[in-house]
CSV table of C-alpha atoms in Angstrom, one decimal:
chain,number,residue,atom,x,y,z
A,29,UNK,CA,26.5,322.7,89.8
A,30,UNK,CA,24.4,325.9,90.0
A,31,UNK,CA,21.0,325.8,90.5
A,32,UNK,CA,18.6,327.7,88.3
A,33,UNK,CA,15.2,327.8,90.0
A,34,UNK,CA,12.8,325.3,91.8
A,35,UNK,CA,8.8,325.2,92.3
A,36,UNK,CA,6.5,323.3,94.7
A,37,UNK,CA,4.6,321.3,93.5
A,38,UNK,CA,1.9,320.8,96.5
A,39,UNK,CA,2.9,316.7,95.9
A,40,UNK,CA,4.7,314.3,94.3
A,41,UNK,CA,4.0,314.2,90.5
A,42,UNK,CA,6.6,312.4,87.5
A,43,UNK,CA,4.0,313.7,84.5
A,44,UNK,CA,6.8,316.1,83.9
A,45,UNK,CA,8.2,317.0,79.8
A,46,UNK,CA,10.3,319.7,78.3
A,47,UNK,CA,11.0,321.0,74.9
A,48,UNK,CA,12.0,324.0,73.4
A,49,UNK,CA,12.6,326.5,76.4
A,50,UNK,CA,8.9,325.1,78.1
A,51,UNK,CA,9.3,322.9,80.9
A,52,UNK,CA,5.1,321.2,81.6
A,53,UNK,CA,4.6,319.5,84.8
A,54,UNK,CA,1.5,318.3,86.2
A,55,UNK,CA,0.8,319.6,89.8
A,56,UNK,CA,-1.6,320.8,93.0
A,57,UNK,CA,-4.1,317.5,92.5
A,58,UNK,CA,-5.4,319.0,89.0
A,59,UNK,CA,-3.0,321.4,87.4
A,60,UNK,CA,-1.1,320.8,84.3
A,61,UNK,CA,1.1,323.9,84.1
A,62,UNK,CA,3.4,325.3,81.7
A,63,UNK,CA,6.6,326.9,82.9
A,64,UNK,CA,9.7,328.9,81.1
A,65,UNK,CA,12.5,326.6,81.1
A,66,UNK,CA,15.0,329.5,81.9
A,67,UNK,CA,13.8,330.6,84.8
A,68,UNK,CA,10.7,328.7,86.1
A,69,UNK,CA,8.4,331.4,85.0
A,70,UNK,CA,4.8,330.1,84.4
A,71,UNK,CA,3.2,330.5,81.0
A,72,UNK,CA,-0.2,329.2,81.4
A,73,UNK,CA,-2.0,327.0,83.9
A,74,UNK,CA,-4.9,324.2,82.8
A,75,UNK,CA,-7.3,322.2,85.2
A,76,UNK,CA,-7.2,318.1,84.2
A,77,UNK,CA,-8.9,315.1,85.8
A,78,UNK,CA,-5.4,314.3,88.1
A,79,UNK,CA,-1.6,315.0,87.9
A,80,UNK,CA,-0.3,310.9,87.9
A,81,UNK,CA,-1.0,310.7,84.2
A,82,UNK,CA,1.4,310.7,81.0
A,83,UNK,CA,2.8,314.0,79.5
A,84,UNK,CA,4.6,314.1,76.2
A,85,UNK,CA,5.0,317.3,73.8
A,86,UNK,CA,4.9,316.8,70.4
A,87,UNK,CA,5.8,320.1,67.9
A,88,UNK,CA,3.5,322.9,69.4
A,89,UNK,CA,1.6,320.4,70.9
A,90,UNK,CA,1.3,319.2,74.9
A,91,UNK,CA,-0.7,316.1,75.4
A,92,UNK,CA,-1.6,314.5,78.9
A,93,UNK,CA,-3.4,311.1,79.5
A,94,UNK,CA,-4.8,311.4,82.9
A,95,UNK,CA,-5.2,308.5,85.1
A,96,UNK,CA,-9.0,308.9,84.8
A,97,UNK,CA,-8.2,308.3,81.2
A,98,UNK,CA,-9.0,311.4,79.5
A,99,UNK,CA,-6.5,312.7,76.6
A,100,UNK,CA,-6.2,316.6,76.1
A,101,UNK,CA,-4.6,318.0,73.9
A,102,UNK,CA,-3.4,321.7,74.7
A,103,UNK,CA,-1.5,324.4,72.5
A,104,UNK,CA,1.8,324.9,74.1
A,105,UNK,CA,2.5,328.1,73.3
A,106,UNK,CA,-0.5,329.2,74.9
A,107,UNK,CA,-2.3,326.3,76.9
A,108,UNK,CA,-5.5,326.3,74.7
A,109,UNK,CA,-7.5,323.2,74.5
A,110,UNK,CA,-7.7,322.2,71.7
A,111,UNK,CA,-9.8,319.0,72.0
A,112,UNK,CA,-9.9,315.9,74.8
A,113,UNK,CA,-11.0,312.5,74.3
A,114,UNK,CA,-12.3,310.6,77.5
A,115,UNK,CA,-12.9,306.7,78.0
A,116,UNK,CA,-9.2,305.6,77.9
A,117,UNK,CA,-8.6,304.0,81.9
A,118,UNK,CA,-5.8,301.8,82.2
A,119,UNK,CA,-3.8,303.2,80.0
A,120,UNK,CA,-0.1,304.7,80.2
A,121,UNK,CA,1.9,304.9,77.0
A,122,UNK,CA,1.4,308.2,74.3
A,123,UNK,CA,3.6,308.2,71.4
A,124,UNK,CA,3.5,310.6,68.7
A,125,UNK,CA,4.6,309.7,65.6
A,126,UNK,CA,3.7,312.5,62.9
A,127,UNK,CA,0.3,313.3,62.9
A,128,UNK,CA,-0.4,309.8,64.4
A,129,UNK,CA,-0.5,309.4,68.4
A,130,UNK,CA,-0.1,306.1,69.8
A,131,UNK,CA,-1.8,305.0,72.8
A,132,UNK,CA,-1.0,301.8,75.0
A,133,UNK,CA,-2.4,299.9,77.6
A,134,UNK,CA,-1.0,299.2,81.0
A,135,UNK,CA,0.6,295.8,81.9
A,136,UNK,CA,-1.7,294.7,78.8
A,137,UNK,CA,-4.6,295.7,80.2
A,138,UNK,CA,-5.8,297.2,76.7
A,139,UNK,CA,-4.6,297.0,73.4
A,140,UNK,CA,-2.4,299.7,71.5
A,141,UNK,CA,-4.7,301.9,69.5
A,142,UNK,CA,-4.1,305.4,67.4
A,143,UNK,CA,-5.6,308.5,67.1
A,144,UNK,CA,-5.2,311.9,65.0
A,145,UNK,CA,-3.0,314.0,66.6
A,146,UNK,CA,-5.0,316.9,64.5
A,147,UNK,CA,-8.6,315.9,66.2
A,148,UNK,CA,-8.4,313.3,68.5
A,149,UNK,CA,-10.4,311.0,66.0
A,150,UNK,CA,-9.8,307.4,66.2
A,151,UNK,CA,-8.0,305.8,63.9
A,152,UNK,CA,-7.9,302.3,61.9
A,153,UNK,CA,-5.2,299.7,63.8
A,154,UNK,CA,-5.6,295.8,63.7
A,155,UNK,CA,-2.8,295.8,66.7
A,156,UNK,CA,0.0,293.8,67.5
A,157,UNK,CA,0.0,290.9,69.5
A,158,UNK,CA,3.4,291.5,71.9
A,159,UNK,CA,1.7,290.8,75.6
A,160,UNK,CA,2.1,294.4,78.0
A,161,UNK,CA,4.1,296.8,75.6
A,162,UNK,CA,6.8,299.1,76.6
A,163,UNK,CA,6.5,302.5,75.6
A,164,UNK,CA,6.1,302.9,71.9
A,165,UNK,CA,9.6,304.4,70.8
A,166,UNK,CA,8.8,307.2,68.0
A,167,UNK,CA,11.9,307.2,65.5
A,168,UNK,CA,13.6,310.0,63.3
A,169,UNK,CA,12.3,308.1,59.9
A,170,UNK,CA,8.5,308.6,60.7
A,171,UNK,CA,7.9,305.0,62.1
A,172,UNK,CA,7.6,303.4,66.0
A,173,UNK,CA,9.2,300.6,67.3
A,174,UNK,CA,7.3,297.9,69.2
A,175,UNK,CA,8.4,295.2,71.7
A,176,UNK,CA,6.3,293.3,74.5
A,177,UNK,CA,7.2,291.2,77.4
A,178,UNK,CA,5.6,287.9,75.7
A,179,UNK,CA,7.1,287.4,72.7
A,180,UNK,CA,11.1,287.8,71.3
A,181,UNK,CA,10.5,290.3,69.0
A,182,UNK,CA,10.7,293.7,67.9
A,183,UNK,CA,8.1,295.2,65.4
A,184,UNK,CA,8.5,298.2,63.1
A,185,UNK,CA,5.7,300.7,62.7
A,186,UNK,CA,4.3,303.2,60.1
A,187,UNK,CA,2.6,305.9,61.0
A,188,UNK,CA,-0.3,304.3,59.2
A,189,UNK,CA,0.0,301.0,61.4
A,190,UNK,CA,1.2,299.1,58.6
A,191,UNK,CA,3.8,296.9,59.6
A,192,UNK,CA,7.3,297.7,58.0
A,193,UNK,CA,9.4,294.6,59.6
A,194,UNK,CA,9.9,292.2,62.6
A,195,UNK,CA,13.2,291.0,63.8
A,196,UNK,CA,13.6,288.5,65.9
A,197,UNK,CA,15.3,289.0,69.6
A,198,UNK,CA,17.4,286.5,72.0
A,199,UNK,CA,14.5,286.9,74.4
A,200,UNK,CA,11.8,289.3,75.0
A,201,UNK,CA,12.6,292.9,75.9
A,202,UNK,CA,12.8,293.6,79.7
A,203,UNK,CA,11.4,296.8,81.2
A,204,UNK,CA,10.3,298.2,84.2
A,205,UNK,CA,6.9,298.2,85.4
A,206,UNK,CA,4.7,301.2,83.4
A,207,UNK,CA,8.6,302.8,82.5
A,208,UNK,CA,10.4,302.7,78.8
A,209,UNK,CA,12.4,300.1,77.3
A,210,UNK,CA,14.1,302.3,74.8
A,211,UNK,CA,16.6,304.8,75.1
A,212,UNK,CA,17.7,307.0,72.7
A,213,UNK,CA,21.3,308.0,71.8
A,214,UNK,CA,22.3,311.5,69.7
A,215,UNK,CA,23.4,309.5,66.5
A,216,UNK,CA,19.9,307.9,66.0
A,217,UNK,CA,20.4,304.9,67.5
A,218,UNK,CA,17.7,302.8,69.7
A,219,UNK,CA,19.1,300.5,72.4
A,220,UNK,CA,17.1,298.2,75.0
A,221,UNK,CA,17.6,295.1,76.8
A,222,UNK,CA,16.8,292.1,75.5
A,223,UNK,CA,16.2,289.3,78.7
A,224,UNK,CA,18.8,290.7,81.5
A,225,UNK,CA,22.0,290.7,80.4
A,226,UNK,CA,21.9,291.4,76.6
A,227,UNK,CA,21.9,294.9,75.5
A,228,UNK,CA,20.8,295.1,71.8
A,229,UNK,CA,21.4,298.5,69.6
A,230,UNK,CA,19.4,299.4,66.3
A,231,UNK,CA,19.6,302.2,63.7
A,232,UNK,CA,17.0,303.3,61.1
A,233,UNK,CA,17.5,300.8,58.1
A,234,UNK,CA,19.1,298.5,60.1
A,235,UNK,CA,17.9,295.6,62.1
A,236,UNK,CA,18.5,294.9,65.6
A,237,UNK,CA,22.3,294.0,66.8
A,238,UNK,CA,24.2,292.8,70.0
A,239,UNK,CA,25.6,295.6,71.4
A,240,UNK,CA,27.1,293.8,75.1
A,241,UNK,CA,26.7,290.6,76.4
A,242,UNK,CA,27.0,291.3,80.4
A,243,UNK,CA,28.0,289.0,83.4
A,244,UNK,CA,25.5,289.9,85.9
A,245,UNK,CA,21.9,290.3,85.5
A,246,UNK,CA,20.8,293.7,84.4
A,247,UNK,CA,18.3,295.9,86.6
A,248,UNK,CA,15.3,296.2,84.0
A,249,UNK,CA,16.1,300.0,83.0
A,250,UNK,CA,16.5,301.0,79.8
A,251,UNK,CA,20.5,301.3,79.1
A,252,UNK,CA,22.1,304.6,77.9
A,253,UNK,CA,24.7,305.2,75.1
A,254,UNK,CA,26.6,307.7,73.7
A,255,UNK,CA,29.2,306.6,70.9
A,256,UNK,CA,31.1,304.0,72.7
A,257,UNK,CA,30.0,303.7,76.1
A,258,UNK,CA,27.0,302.5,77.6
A,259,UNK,CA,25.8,303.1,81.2
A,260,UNK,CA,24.1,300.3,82.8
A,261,UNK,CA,22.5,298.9,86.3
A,262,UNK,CA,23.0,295.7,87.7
A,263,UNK,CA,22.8,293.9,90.6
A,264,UNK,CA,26.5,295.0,91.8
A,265,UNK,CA,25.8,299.0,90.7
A,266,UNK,CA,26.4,301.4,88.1
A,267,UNK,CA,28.4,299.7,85.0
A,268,UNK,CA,30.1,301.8,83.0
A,269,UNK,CA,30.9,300.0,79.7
A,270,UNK,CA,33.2,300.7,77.3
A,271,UNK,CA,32.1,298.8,74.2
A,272,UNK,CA,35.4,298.8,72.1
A,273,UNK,CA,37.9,297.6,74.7
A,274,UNK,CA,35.3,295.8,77.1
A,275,UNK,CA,36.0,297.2,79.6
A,276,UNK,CA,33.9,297.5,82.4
A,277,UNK,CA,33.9,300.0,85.7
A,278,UNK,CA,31.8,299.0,88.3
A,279,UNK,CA,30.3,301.6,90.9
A,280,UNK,CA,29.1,300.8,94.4
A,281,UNK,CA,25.7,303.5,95.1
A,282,UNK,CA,24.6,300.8,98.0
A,283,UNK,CA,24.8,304.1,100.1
A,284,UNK,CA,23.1,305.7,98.6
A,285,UNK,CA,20.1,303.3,97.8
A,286,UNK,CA,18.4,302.0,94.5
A,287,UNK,CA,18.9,303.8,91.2
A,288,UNK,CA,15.1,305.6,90.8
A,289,UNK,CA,15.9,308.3,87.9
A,290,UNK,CA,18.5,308.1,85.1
A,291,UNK,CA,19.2,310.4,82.0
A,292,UNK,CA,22.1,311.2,79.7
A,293,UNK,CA,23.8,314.7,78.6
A,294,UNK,CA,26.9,315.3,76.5
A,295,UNK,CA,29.4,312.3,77.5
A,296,UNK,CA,27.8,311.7,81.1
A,297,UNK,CA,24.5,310.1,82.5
A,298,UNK,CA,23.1,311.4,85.6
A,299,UNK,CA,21.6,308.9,88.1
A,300,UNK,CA,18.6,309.8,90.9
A,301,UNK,CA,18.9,307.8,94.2
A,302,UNK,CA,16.2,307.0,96.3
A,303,UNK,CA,17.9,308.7,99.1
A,304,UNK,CA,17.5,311.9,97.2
A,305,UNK,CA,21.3,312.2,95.7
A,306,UNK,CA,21.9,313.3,92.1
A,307,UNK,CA,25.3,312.1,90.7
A,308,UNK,CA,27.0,312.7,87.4
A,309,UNK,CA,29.5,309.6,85.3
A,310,UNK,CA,31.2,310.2,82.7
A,311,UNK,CA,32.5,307.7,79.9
A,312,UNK,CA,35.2,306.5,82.4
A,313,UNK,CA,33.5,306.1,85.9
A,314,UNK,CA,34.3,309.1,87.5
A,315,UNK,CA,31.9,310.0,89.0
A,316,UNK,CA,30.8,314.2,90.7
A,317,UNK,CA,28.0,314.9,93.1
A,318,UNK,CA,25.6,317.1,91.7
A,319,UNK,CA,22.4,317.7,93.8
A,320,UNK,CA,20.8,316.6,96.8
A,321,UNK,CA,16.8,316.7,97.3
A,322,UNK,CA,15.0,315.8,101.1
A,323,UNK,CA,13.3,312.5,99.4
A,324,UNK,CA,13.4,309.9,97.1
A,325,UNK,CA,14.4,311.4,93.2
A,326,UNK,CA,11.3,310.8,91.0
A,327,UNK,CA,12.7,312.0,87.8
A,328,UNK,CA,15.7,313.1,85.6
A,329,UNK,CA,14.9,315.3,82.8
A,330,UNK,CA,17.3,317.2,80.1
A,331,UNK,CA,16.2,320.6,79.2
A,332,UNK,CA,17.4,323.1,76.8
A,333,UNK,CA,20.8,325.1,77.2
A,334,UNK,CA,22.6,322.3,79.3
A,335,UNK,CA,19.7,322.7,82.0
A,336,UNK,CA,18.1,319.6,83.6
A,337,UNK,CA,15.2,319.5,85.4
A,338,UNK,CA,14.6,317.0,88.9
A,339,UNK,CA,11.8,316.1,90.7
A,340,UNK,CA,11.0,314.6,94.2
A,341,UNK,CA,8.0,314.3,96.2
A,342,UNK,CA,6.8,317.4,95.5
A,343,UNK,CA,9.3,320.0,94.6
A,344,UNK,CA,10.7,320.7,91.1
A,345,UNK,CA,14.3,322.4,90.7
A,346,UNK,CA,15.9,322.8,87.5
A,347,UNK,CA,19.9,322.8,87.5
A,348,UNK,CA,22.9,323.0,85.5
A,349,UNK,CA,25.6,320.0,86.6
């Protein structure tokens, strides 16, 4: 493991995203600041409400939803504003999908509503009734996938709003508290939990499937897989799955204390610990020490090149495992 470079960040902040070789992290209170992913270098430096709210990039586009519910919308090549749009407390989720960005309420505190990524005008949406929404998951097609915590279901999405299709689901999608329910994988695929032991897979055109039934219930974390294997949490550790064979390897992090961050790279997922340990496991359960920060790991973030980026309470470094 060789670490790149690292930053203060004055305290501890998760509005972190990267894209591209730009790494944007909000920071010091107020800050939203735009670094080179390389070699930490700053780009350009913005003043916002707070630096607890949501940061996604989109194209050569950086959006942040402060907690005072303001969403700006900045140039990220050059941090220019662009446009803001206030009166939006209590919200969480920002999804782009093409020119459409999707904004969600908090524990279902507000409905999901959409606005033009060009402008920041409202736009037309009669909703979807799902009960508190995780994070709206953006697919390669153009369209968004919706689930809730009330009702077994998961919803398809145009850009538009228009409802493309519903499928139903074993039970209702389990996520954590304000963090995502779907994960991602290189071939396209979405997968997600469906109650706490089911782990359901979809792909663009198709509808959902059973991916893994497990024997233990699942911590509420959105699994990770990469062709065959899927890493999971449950209540004995780290399960590392492989999906042809069932096979299952089990790893014990009790030392090292709950899971709090979790990625994937090529063929390994990288989990955070809250005692401020970075580890890497690959597809059989071996697992390699990567990093160790002075406090709990707040999150996990792939960068360009191989890099990823960690932070905890406070302090930013960006490594290569």
């Amino acid at each position: 493991m060789l670490t790149q470079w690292a930053r203060s960040l004055h305290l501890r902040s998760s509005a972190i995203a990267a894209a591209g070789g730009s790494v944007v992290v909000a920071e010091r209170h107020r800050r939203l600041v735009a670094l080179r992913a390389h070699d930490g270098g700053q780009r350009w430096d913005r003043q916002v409400e707070d630096c607890w709210g949501t940061l996604v990039l989109a194209g050569d586009r950086c959006l942040y939803l402060s907690q005072s519910g303001v969403l700006h919308c900045f140039a990220l090549g050059s941090g220019e504003p662009l446009w803001a749009r206030p009166g939006l407390p209590l919200r969480r989720h920002v999804s782009v999908c093409g020119d459409v960005i999707f904004v969600g309420g908090w524990r279902g505190y507000h409905p999901l509503v959409r606005f033009s990524l060009s402008d920041g005008e409202p736009l037309p949406f009669a909703g979807v009734p799902l009960g508190p929404l995780a994070a709206p998951m953006p697919l390669l097609s153009g369209a968004v996938l919706l689930a809730g915590a009330d009702r077994p279901a998961l919803v398809l999405l145009a850009a538009s709003g228009t409802l493309l299709d519903e499928w139903p689901l074993p039970e209702p999608i389990a996520f954590a508290d304000g963090g995502p329910g779907f994960s991602a994988g290189d071939d396209g695929s979405v997968t997600f939990l469906s109650g706490r032991r089911i782990v359901m897979a979809l792909r663009d055109g198709d509808g959902p499937r059973v991916l893994w039934r497990h024997d233990r219930d699942l911590v509420p974390r959105a699994p990770m897989f990469d062709a065959r294997t899927l890493w999971l949490v449950d209540d004995a550790g780290i399960a590392v799955v492989d999906t042809v064979r069932g096979a299952v390897t089990t790893i014990d992090h009790r030392r090292n204390g709950p899971v709090c961050a979790a990625t994937r790279t090529s063929g390994t997922a990288l989990f955070g610990f809250a005692d401020g340990s970075v580890i890497a496991v690959d597809r059989a359960g071996e697992t390699r020490p990567l990093i160790r920060m002075r406090a709990m790991i707040d999150r996990l973030l792939p960068g360009a090149h191989g890099l990823v980026h960690v932070s905890a309470k406070g302090r930013l470094v960006t490594f290569r495992p």
